[in-house]
Amino acid sequence: MPTIELENVSKFYKPKRRRKGPVHIDMGVEEVNLTIRQGEFVFVVGASGSGKSTLLRLITGETKPNQGRVCIDEKELGWMLKLSRNRAAMMFGKIWQDPTLIRKKTIGENLALAVKIAFGRENPRLVDLRIKKVLGLVGLKGVEKKYPVELSIGQCRRVELARALIASPPILVLDEITANLDDDCIWDTLHLLNDINRRGTTVVMATHDSQYVNILRRRVITMSAGRIVGDVQKGKYGDVLEREKRISPPSKFGADLI
Ligand code: ADP
Ligand code: MG
């Protein structure tokens, strides 16, 4: 049962090209220490640009830290996932901020691709069974032959959720998946995630939707300028740890780099 651990992790983005004047370095995240145990439901909140997406990409190994270590069960993630793409697919179900369904493929073909990445070549009947099962799970039976454009935005997000679940990964990482959805759709999605989490899957979800965070009362990690400034169990949107409020050393990262 995988535990995610970030030890003193920093990620900065180099400026694309040098301009005159001081070099400005975009901090993605800075000196983050974090442990997420199997089965937790974690909201990652914070203003736009505060580092939520960077944090999620560090957790899934998509982004490499410039400093520190990201570990799954005490093994460093980088080399573990470099070994194979299917290993990543078995460990993490991911949905990113922008929709990623392939428009020219049917829902069935989109999902079959995910099966191939996770399991390699499989008996087509088994592939169909897997697809049916996950589509049933997200309440979208019978849409295999449709194209993404024939579905609503909310339904497409559900298909992405189905795709994320196809290999039954122990960890789900979701980046602002409720943006652009109406209230009913958001509630349906959150109920679904709640059920999946109750069965033991870790859910790490970046969001702006304060009202849902406040109703669900799960662990809330608050980011500001790349740092974790709040980490509260059964938290609410905007909860900040007192301890963190006092300790806010100035960034020395940029100075070290130049
Ligand atoms: P959030 O998801 O909270 O909006 P991000 O993690 O996307 O925050 O961004 C954090 C900071 O890192 C921002 O200042 C952003 O401009 C910068 N950043 C993020 N991704 C990149 C990138 N690929 N290249 C350069 N800067 C980036
Ligand atoms: Mg983001």
Short mmCIF file of C-alpha atoms and ligand atoms in Angstrom, two decimals:
data_model
loop_
_atom_site.label_atom_id
_atom_site.label_comp_id
_atom_site.label_asym_id
_atom_site.label_seq_id
_atom_site.Cartn_x
_atom_site.Cartn_y
_atom_site.Cartn_z
CA MET A 1 0.00 0.00 0.00
CA PRO A 2 1.99 2.99 -1.28
CA THR A 3 2.87 5.95 0.91
CA ILE A 4 3.87 9.12 -0.94
CA GLU A 5 6.69 11.13 0.60
CA LEU A 6 8.21 14.43 -0.46
CA GLU A 7 11.40 15.36 1.38
CA ASN A 8 12.52 18.96 1.10
CA VAL A 9 11.41 19.13 -2.52
CA SER A 10 11.92 22.22 -4.68
CA LYS A 11 11.17 22.74 -8.33
CA PHE A 12 12.01 25.90 -10.20
CA TYR A 13 11.40 26.75 -13.81
CA LYS A 14 14.19 28.40 -15.73
CA PRO A 15 13.26 31.50 -17.67
CA LYS A 16 12.76 30.70 -21.35
CA ARG A 17 15.24 33.35 -22.51
CA ARG A 18 17.45 35.80 -20.74
CA ARG A 19 16.33 39.37 -20.72
CA LYS A 20 18.21 42.38 -19.43
CA GLY A 21 17.85 43.03 -15.74
CA PRO A 22 17.66 40.59 -12.87
CA VAL A 23 17.03 36.97 -13.78
CA HIS A 24 13.57 36.00 -12.68
CA ILE A 25 13.11 32.39 -11.66
CA ASP A 26 9.61 30.96 -11.40
CA MET A 27 9.35 28.83 -8.33
CA GLY A 28 7.11 25.89 -8.93
CA VAL A 29 7.32 24.61 -5.37
CA GLU A 30 9.82 25.31 -2.64
CA GLU A 31 11.08 23.13 0.20
CA VAL A 32 8.00 20.98 0.41
CA ASN A 33 7.81 18.22 3.01
CA LEU A 34 4.75 16.05 2.80
CA THR A 35 3.56 12.54 3.55
CA ILE A 36 0.35 11.12 2.09
CA ARG A 37 -0.67 7.69 3.33
CA GLN A 38 -2.62 5.11 1.41
CA GLY A 39 -6.36 5.74 1.54
CA GLU A 40 -6.20 9.46 2.31
CA PHE A 41 -8.39 11.99 0.50
CA VAL A 42 -6.39 15.19 0.11
CA PHE A 43 -7.48 18.51 -1.34
CA VAL A 44 -4.68 20.77 -2.59
CA VAL A 45 -5.91 24.36 -2.62
CA GLY A 46 -4.37 27.79 -3.21
CA ALA A 47 -4.46 30.72 -5.60
CA SER A 48 -3.64 30.35 -9.26
CA GLY A 49 0.14 30.02 -9.67
CA SER A 50 0.67 28.85 -6.09
CA GLY A 51 2.19 25.53 -7.21
CA LYS A 52 -0.70 23.04 -7.06
CA SER A 53 -0.15 21.54 -10.51
CA THR A 54 3.61 21.42 -10.01
CA LEU A 55 3.10 19.56 -6.74
CA LEU A 56 0.84 17.01 -8.45
CA ARG A 57 3.29 16.51 -11.31
CA LEU A 58 6.09 15.96 -8.79
CA ILE A 59 3.99 13.34 -7.02
CA THR A 60 3.37 11.41 -10.25
CA GLY A 61 6.98 11.67 -11.39
CA GLU A 62 6.09 13.77 -14.46
CA THR A 63 8.24 16.58 -13.11
CA LYS A 64 11.65 15.98 -11.62
CA PRO A 65 12.57 17.99 -8.52
CA ASN A 66 15.65 20.25 -8.63
CA GLN A 67 16.18 19.52 -4.99
CA GLY A 68 14.94 16.87 -2.57
CA ARG A 69 13.36 13.46 -3.08
CA VAL A 70 9.95 12.16 -4.01
CA CYS A 71 9.48 8.61 -2.73
CA ILE A 72 6.82 5.94 -2.94
CA ASP A 73 7.24 3.48 -0.10
CA GLU A 74 10.72 4.85 0.54
CA LYS A 75 11.89 4.17 -3.00
CA GLU A 76 12.78 7.19 -5.06
CA LEU A 77 10.10 7.72 -7.67
CA GLY A 78 12.29 8.95 -10.53
CA TRP A 79 14.15 5.77 -11.33
CA MET A 80 11.16 3.61 -10.46
CA LEU A 81 8.96 5.14 -13.12
CA LYS A 82 11.73 5.61 -15.66
CA LEU A 83 11.83 1.84 -15.99
CA SER A 84 8.48 1.64 -17.73
CA ARG A 85 5.43 3.61 -18.72
CA ASN A 86 3.13 0.83 -17.61
CA ARG A 87 4.58 0.97 -14.10
CA ALA A 88 3.44 4.59 -13.85
CA ALA A 89 0.01 3.65 -15.21
CA MET A 90 -0.36 0.90 -12.61
CA MET A 91 0.62 3.26 -9.78
CA PHE A 92 -1.22 6.48 -10.69
CA GLY A 93 -4.56 7.31 -12.28
CA LYS A 94 -4.26 10.89 -13.48
CA ILE A 95 -6.53 13.57 -14.84
CA TRP A 96 -4.95 16.87 -15.79
CA GLN A 97 -6.46 20.32 -15.95
CA ASP A 98 -6.99 20.33 -19.72
CA PRO A 99 -9.06 17.58 -21.31
CA THR A 100 -6.87 14.91 -22.90
CA LEU A 101 -9.27 12.60 -24.72
CA ILE A 102 -8.24 12.02 -28.32
CA ARG A 103 -10.97 13.65 -30.37
CA LYS A 104 -10.59 11.49 -33.44
CA LYS A 105 -10.95 8.27 -31.48
CA THR A 106 -14.14 6.86 -30.01
CA ILE A 107 -14.50 6.56 -26.24
CA GLY A 108 -13.85 2.82 -26.60
CA GLU A 109 -10.67 3.44 -28.59
CA ASN A 110 -9.49 6.07 -26.10
CA LEU A 111 -9.92 3.62 -23.24
CA ALA A 112 -8.39 0.72 -25.19
CA LEU A 113 -5.25 2.82 -25.58
CA ALA A 114 -5.04 3.22 -21.81
CA VAL A 115 -5.45 -0.54 -21.38
CA LYS A 116 -2.59 -1.10 -23.83
CA ILE A 117 -0.30 1.30 -21.95
CA ALA A 118 -1.04 -0.35 -18.60
CA PHE A 119 -1.23 -4.03 -19.58
CA GLY A 120 0.39 -4.30 -23.01
CA ARG A 121 -1.34 -6.41 -25.65
CA GLU A 122 -4.36 -8.17 -24.27
CA ASN A 123 -7.14 -10.39 -25.56
CA PRO A 124 -9.66 -8.00 -27.20
CA ARG A 125 -12.51 -9.56 -25.24
CA LEU A 126 -10.71 -8.82 -21.99
CA VAL A 127 -10.06 -5.25 -23.14
CA ASP A 128 -13.78 -4.82 -23.87
CA LEU A 129 -14.65 -6.21 -20.47
CA ARG A 130 -12.30 -3.81 -18.71
CA ILE A 131 -13.76 -0.89 -20.65
CA LYS A 132 -17.35 -1.92 -19.86
CA LYS A 133 -16.48 -2.27 -16.20
CA VAL A 134 -14.96 1.20 -15.78
CA LEU A 135 -17.64 2.89 -17.85
CA GLY A 136 -20.24 1.23 -15.62
CA LEU A 137 -18.36 2.47 -12.57
CA VAL A 138 -18.58 6.11 -13.70
CA GLY A 139 -22.22 5.75 -14.79
CA LEU A 140 -21.62 5.90 -18.54
CA LYS A 141 -22.65 2.50 -19.83
CA GLY A 142 -22.86 2.08 -23.61
CA VAL A 143 -20.90 5.14 -24.81
CA GLU A 144 -18.04 3.10 -26.34
CA LYS A 145 -18.94 3.94 -29.93
CA LYS A 146 -19.40 7.67 -29.36
CA TYR A 147 -16.79 10.35 -30.02
CA PRO A 148 -15.80 12.85 -27.28
CA VAL A 149 -17.59 15.69 -29.11
CA GLU A 150 -20.87 13.78 -28.80
CA LEU A 151 -20.63 13.90 -24.99
CA SER A 152 -21.01 16.81 -22.57
CA ILE A 153 -17.96 18.27 -20.79
CA GLY A 154 -19.07 16.51 -17.59
CA GLN A 155 -19.40 13.18 -19.40
CA CYS A 156 -15.95 13.61 -20.97
CA ARG A 157 -14.49 14.19 -17.51
CA ARG A 158 -16.18 10.97 -16.40
CA VAL A 159 -14.61 9.13 -19.31
CA GLU A 160 -11.24 10.53 -18.19
CA LEU A 161 -11.99 9.27 -14.71
CA ALA A 162 -12.84 5.86 -16.18
CA ARG A 163 -9.54 5.93 -18.05
CA ALA A 164 -7.68 6.87 -14.86
CA LEU A 165 -9.29 3.90 -13.09
CA ILE A 166 -8.72 1.33 -15.80
CA ALA A 167 -5.70 -0.31 -14.16
CA SER A 168 -7.20 0.02 -10.63
CA PRO A 169 -4.27 2.19 -9.48
CA PRO A 170 -3.81 2.73 -5.73
CA ILE A 171 -3.44 6.51 -6.22
CA LEU A 172 -5.63 9.00 -8.10
CA VAL A 173 -4.19 12.43 -8.90
CA LEU A 174 -6.70 14.98 -10.17
CA ASP A 175 -5.98 18.54 -11.25
CA GLU A 176 -8.96 20.93 -11.15
CA ILE A 177 -11.27 18.38 -12.72
CA THR A 178 -14.40 20.20 -11.55
CA ALA A 179 -13.58 23.44 -13.38
CA ASN A 180 -16.26 24.21 -16.02
CA LEU A 181 -18.70 21.66 -14.59
CA ASP A 182 -22.14 22.55 -13.29
CA ASP A 183 -23.07 21.90 -9.65
CA ASP A 184 -24.88 18.60 -10.31
CA CYS A 185 -21.92 17.26 -12.25
CA ILE A 186 -19.50 18.30 -9.51
CA TRP A 187 -21.57 16.56 -6.85
CA ASP A 188 -21.83 13.39 -8.94
CA THR A 189 -18.07 13.40 -9.49
CA LEU A 190 -17.31 14.02 -5.81
CA HIS A 191 -19.69 11.25 -4.71
CA LEU A 192 -17.95 8.92 -7.10
CA LEU A 193 -14.52 9.92 -5.80
CA ASN A 194 -15.75 9.48 -2.25
CA ASP A 195 -16.85 5.92 -3.06
CA ILE A 196 -13.58 5.11 -4.78
CA ASN A 197 -11.67 6.54 -1.81
CA ARG A 198 -13.77 4.52 0.64
CA ARG A 199 -12.61 1.39 -1.11
CA GLY A 200 -9.01 2.33 -0.30
CA THR A 201 -7.78 4.44 -3.22
CA THR A 202 -5.74 7.52 -2.31
CA VAL A 203 -7.23 10.67 -3.87
CA VAL A 204 -5.12 13.82 -4.28
CA MET A 205 -7.15 16.58 -5.85
CA ALA A 206 -6.23 20.19 -6.66
CA THR A 207 -9.27 22.44 -6.67
CA HIS A 208 -10.56 25.99 -6.50
CA ASP A 209 -14.04 24.98 -5.39
CA SER A 210 -14.10 26.13 -1.78
CA GLN A 211 -17.73 25.17 -1.13
CA TYR A 212 -17.10 21.48 -1.83
CA VAL A 213 -13.88 21.43 0.18
CA ASN A 214 -15.79 22.96 3.11
CA ILE A 215 -18.60 20.44 2.95
CA LEU A 216 -16.47 17.33 2.51
CA ARG A 217 -14.02 18.22 5.32
CA ARG A 218 -11.03 16.12 4.28
CA ARG A 219 -7.34 16.82 4.61
CA VAL A 220 -6.68 20.25 3.10
CA ILE A 221 -3.20 21.27 1.97
CA THR A 222 -2.96 24.98 1.21
CA MET A 223 -0.25 26.31 -1.07
CA SER A 224 1.00 29.86 -1.38
CA ALA A 225 3.92 30.98 -3.57
CA GLY A 226 5.17 27.41 -3.93
CA ARG A 227 5.09 26.57 -0.25
CA ILE A 228 2.73 24.54 1.88
CA VAL A 229 1.26 27.05 4.31
CA GLY A 230 -1.51 24.88 5.68
CA ASP A 231 -2.02 21.16 6.18
CA VAL A 232 -5.12 20.42 8.19
CA GLN A 233 -7.08 17.19 8.70
CA LYS A 234 -10.84 17.64 8.25
CA GLY A 235 -9.91 21.10 7.07
CA LYS A 236 -11.68 23.93 5.33
CA TYR A 237 -10.68 26.12 2.42
CA GLY A 238 -8.27 28.76 3.69
CA ASP A 239 -7.12 26.87 6.80
CA VAL A 240 -3.51 27.79 7.50
CA LEU A 241 -1.36 26.21 10.18
CA GLU A 242 -0.34 28.65 12.89
CA ARG A 243 3.14 27.13 12.96
CA GLU A 244 3.54 27.76 9.24
CA LYS A 245 2.29 31.32 9.56
CA ARG A 246 5.19 32.14 11.87
CA ILE A 247 7.89 30.35 9.89
CA SER A 248 8.12 31.95 6.50
CA PRO A 249 11.79 32.40 5.66
CA PRO A 250 12.59 34.44 2.58
CA SER A 251 13.35 32.46 -0.56
CA LYS A 252 17.08 31.95 -1.02
CA PHE A 253 16.67 29.63 -3.96
CA GLY A 254 16.92 32.25 -6.65
CA ALA A 255 20.06 33.74 -5.11
CA ASP A 256 21.74 30.32 -5.04
CA LEU A 257 21.10 29.81 -8.68
CA ILE A 258 22.43 32.98 -10.16
P1 ADP B 1 -1.18 26.35 -9.92
O1 ADP B 1 -1.49 24.99 -10.43
O2 ADP B 1 -1.42 26.52 -8.45
O3 ADP B 1 -1.86 27.42 -10.71
P2 ADP B 1 1.46 25.93 -11.09
O4 ADP B 1 2.11 24.78 -10.43
O5 ADP B 1 0.88 25.73 -12.43
O6 ADP B 1 0.41 26.58 -10.08
O7 ADP B 1 2.54 27.10 -11.22
C1 ADP B 1 3.37 27.52 -10.15
C2 ADP B 1 4.41 28.52 -10.67
O8 ADP B 1 5.27 27.85 -11.58
C3 ADP B 1 3.79 29.67 -11.46
O9 ADP B 1 4.55 30.82 -11.17
C4 ADP B 1 3.93 29.27 -12.90
O10 ADP B 1 4.08 30.41 -13.71
C5 ADP B 1 5.21 28.45 -12.88
N1 ADP B 1 5.18 27.38 -13.88
C6 ADP B 1 4.38 26.29 -13.85
N2 ADP B 1 4.62 25.48 -14.90
C7 ADP B 1 5.61 26.08 -15.62
C8 ADP B 1 6.34 25.75 -16.81
N3 ADP B 1 6.09 24.62 -17.48
N4 ADP B 1 7.29 26.62 -17.25
C9 ADP B 1 7.56 27.75 -16.57
N5 ADP B 1 6.94 28.11 -15.42
C10 ADP B 1 5.97 27.30 -14.95
MG MG B 2 -2.83 24.34 -11.89
#
